PDB file of C-alpha atoms in Angstrom:
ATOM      1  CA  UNK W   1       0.000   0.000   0.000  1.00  0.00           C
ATOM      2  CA  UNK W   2       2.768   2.448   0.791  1.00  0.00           C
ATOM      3  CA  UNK W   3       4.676   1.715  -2.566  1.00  0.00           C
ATOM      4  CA  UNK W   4       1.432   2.732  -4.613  1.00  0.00           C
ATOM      5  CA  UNK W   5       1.445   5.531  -2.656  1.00  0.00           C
ATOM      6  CA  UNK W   6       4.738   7.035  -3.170  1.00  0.00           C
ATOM      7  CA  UNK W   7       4.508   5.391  -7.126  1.00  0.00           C
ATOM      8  CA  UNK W   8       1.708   7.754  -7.762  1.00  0.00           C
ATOM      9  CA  UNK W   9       2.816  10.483  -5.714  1.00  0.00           C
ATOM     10  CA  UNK W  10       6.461  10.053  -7.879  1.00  0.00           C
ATOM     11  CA  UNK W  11       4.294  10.181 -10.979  1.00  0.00           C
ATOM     12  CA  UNK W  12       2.573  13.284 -10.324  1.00  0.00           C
ATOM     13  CA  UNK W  13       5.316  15.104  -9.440  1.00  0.00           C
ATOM     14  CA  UNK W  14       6.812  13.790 -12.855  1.00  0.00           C
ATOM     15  CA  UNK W  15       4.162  14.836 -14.727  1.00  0.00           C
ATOM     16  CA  UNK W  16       3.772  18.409 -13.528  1.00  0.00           C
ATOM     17  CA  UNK W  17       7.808  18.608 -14.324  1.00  0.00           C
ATOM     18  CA  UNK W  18       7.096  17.665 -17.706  1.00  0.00           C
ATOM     19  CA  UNK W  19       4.504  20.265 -18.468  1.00  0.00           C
ATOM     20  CA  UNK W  20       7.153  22.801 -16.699  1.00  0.00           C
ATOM     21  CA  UNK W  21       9.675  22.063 -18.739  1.00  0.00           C
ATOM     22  CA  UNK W  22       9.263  23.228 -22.032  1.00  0.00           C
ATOM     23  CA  UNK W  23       7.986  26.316 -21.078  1.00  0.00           C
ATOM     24  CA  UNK W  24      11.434  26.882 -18.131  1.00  0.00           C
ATOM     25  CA  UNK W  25      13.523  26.227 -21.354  1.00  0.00           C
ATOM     26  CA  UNK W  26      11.841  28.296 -23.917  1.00  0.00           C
ATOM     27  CA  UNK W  27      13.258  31.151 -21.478  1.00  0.00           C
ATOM     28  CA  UNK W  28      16.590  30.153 -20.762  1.00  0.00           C
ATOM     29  CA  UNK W  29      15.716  28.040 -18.086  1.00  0.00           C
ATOM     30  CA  UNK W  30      13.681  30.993 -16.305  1.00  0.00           C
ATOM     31  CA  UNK W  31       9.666  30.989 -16.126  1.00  0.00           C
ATOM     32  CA  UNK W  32       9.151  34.819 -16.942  1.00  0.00           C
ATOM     33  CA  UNK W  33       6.196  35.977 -15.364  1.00  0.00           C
ATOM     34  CA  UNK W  34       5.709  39.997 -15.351  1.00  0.00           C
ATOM     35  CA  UNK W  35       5.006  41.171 -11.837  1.00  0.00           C
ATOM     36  CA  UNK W  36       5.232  44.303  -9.236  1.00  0.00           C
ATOM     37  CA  UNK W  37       3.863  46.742 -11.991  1.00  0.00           C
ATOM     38  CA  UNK W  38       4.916  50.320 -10.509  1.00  0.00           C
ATOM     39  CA  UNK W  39       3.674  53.461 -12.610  1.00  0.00           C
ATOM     40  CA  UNK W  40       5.144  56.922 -11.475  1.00  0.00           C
ATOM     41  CA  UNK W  41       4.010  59.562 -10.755  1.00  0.00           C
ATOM     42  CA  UNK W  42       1.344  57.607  -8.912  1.00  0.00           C
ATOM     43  CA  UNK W  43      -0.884  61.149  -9.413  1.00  0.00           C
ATOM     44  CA  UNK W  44      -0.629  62.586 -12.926  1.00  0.00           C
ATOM     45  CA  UNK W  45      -2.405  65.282 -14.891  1.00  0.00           C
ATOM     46  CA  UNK W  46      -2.976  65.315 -18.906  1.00  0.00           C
ATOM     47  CA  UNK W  47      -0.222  65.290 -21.655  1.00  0.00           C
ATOM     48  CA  UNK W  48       2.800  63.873 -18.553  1.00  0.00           C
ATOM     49  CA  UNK W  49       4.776  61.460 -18.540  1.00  0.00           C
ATOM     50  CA  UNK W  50       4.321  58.469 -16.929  1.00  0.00           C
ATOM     51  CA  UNK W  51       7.369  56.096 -16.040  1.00  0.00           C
ATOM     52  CA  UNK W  52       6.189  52.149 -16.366  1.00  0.00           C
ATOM     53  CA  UNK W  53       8.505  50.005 -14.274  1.00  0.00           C
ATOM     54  CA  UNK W  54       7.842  45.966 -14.803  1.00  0.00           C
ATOM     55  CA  UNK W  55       9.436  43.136 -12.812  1.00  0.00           C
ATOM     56  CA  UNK W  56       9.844  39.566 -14.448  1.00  0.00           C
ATOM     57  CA  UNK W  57       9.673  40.991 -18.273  1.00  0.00           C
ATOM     58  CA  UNK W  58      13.269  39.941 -19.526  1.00  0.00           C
ATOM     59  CA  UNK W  59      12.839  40.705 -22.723  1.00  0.00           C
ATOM     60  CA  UNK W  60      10.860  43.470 -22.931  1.00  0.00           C
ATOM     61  CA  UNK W  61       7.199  43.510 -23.936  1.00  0.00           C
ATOM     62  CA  UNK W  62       4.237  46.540 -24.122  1.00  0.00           C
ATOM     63  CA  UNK W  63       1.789  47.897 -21.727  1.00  0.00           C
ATOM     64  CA  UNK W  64      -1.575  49.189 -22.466  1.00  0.00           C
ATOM     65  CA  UNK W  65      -4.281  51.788 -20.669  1.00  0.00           C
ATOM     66  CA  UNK W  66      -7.378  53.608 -21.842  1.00  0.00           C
ATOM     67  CA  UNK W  67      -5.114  56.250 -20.798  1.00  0.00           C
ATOM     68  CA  UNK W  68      -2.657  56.271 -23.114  1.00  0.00           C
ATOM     69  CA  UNK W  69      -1.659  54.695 -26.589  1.00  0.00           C
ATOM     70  CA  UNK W  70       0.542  51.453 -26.719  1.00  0.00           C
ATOM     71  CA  UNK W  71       3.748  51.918 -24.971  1.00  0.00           C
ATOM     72  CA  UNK W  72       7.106  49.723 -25.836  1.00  0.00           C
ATOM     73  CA  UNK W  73       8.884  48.112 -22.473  1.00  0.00           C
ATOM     74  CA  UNK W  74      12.312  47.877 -22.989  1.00  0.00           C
ATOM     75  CA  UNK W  75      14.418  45.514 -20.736  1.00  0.00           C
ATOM     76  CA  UNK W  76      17.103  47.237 -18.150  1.00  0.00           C
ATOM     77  CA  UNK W  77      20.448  46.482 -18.422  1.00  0.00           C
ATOM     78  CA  UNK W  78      21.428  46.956 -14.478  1.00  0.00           C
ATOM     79  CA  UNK W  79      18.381  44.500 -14.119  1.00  0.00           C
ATOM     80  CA  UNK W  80      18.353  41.007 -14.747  1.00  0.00           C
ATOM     81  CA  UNK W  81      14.094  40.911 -15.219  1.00  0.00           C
ATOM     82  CA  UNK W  82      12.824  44.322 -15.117  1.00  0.00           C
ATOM     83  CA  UNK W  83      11.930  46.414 -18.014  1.00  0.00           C
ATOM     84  CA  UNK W  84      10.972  50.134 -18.209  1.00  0.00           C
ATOM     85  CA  UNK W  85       8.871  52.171 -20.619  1.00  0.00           C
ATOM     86  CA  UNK W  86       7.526  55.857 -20.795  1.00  0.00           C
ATOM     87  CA  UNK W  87       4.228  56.234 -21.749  1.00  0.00           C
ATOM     88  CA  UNK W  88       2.339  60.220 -22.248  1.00  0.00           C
ATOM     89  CA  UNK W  89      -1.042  60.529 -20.926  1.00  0.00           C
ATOM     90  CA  UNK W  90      -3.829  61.509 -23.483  1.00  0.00           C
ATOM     91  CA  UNK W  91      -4.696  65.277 -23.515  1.00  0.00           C
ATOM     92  CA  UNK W  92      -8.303  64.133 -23.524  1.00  0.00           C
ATOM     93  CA  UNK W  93      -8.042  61.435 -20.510  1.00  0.00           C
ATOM     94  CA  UNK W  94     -10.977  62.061 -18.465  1.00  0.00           C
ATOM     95  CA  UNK W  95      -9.718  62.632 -14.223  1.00  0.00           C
ATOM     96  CA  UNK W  96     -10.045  59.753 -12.846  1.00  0.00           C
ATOM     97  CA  UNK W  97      -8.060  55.621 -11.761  1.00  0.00           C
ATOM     98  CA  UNK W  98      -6.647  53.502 -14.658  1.00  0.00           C
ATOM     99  CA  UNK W  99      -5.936  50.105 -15.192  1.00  0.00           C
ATOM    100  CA  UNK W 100      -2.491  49.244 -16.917  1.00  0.00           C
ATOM    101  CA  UNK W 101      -2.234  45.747 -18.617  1.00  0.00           C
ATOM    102  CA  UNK W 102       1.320  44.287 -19.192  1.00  0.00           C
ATOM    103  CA  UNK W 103       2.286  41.788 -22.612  1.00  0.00           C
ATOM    104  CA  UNK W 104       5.765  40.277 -21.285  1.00  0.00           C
ATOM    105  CA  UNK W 105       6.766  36.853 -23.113  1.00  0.00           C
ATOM    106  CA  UNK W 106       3.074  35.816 -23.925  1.00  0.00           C
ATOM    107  CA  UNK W 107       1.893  36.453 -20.656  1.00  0.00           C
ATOM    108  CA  UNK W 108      -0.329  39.430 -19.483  1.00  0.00           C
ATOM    109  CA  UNK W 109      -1.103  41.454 -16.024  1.00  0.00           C
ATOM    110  CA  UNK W 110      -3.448  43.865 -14.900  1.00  0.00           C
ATOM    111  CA  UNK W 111      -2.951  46.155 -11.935  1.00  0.00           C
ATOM    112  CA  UNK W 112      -6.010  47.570 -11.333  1.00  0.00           C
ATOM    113  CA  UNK W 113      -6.520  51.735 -10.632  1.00  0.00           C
ATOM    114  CA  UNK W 114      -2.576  51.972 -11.260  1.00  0.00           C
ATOM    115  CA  UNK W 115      -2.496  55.661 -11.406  1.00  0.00           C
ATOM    116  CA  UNK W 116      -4.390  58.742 -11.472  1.00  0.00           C
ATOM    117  CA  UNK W 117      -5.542  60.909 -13.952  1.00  0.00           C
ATOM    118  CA  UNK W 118      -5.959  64.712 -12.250  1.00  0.00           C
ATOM    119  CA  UNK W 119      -7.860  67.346 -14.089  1.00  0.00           C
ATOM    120  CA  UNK W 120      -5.937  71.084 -15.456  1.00  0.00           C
ATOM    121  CA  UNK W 121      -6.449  74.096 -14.017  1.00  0.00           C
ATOM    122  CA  UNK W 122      -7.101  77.213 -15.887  1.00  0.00           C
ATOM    123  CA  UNK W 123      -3.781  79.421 -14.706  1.00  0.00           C
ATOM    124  CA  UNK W 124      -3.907  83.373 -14.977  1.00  0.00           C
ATOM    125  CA  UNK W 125      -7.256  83.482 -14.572  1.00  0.00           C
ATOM    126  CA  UNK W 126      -8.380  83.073 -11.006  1.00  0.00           C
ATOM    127  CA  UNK W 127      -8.212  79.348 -11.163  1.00  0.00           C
ATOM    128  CA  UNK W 128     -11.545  77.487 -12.173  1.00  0.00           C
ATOM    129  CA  UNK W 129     -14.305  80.384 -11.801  1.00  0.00           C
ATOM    130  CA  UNK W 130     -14.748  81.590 -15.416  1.00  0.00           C
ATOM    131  CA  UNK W 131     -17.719  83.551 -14.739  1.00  0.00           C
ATOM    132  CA  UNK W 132     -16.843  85.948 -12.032  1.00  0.00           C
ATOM    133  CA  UNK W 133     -19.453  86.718  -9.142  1.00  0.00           C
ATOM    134  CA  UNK W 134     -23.259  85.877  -9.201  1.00  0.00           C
ATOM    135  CA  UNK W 135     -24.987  89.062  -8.060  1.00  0.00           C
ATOM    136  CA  UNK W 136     -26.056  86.280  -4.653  1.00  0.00           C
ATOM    137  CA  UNK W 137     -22.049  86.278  -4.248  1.00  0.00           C
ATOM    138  CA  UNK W 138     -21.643  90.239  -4.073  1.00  0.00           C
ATOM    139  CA  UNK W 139     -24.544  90.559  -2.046  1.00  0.00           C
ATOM    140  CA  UNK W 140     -23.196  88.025   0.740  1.00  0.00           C
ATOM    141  CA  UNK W 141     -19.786  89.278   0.744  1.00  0.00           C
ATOM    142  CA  UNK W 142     -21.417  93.164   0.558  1.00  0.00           C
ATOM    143  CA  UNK W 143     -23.468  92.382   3.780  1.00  0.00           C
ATOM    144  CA  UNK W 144     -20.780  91.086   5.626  1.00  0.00           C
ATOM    145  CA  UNK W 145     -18.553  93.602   4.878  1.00  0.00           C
ATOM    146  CA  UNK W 146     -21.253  95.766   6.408  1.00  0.00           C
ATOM    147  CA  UNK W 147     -21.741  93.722   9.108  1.00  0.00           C
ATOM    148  CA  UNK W 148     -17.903  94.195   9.940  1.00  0.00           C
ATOM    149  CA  UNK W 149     -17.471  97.823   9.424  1.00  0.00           C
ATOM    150  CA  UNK W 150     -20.676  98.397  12.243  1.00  0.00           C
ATOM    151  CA  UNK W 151     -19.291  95.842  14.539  1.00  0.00           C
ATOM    152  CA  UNK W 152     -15.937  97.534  14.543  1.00  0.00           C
ATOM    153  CA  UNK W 153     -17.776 101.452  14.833  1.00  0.00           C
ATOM    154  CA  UNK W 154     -20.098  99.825  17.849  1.00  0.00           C
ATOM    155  CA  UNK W 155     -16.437  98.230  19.356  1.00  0.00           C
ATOM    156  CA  UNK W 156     -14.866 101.916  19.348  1.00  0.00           C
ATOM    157  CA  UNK W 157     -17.703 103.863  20.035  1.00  0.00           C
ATOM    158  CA  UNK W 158     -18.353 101.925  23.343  1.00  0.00           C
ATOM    159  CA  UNK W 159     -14.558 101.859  24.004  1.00  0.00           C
ATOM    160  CA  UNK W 160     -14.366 105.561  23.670  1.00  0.00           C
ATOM    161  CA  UNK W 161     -17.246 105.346  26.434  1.00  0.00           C
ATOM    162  CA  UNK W 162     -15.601 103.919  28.816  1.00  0.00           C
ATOM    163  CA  UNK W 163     -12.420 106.257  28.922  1.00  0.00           C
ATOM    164  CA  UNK W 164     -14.559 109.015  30.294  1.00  0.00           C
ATOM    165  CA  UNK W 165     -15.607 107.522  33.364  1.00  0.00           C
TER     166      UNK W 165
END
């Protein structure tokens, strides 16, 4: 009973070598998998540059995003399994989290909401107000400037009052 045992346990672990192999040699004896996708900035606003950084990608691949178009990955040389690419962010991204998906040696990964897409702001002008003040806007800030210039008159006056006692 224990022979079977250890026959078919021998056998399995057999078998599941034999599918391995072919695949550990097709890549110089290494089973690339790409892994550890980093994207920096992690924060980014339109038309920048974003730095793709990919562990276990030897020989360089591509990564993809609705964000921006195809980008090449191009293998390090300091680095025995990481590749790097650069990738610009569409001037018409919408703000918002994007996936980046990683072709390495016939295999793929996703990292899900790897960066951030920020919105532009509209320097020189006052930021994002394009219209200037609602009439409800002056009227607010004109009543409270009101408001402050008779609190401080009602603050001297009564100050004023008490010096002649």
């Amino acid at each position: 009973m224990r022979k079977t045992r250890a026959l078919a346990a021998a056998g399995a672990a057999v078998a599941v070598l034999g599918v391995a192999a072919p695949v550990a040699v097709a890549d110089g004896g290494r089973v690339a998998n790409p892994s550890n996708i980093v994207a920096q900035p992690g924060v980014i606003a339109r038309g920048g540059q974003l730095t793709i950084t990919v562990d276990g990608c030897p020989h360089g691949g591509h990564a993809t995003s609705n964000a921006f178009q195809r980008t090449n990955l191009t293998p390090l040389n300091n680095r025995n399994d990481t590749a790097r690419g650069t990738a610009t962010i569409d001037d018409n991204a919408r703000p918002g989290p994007y996936d980046i998906t990683v072709h390495c040696s016939g295999r793929s990964l996703t990292r899900p909401a790897a960066f951030t897409v920020i919105g532009g702001v509209r320097g020189g002008i006052g930021g994002s107000s394009t219209t200037g003040a609602t009439p409800t806007d002056m009227a607010i800030g004109g009543s409270l400037v009101a408001a402050a210039v008779a609190g401080s008159g009602f603050f001297w006056m009564r100050r004023r009052a008490e010096k002649r006692i």
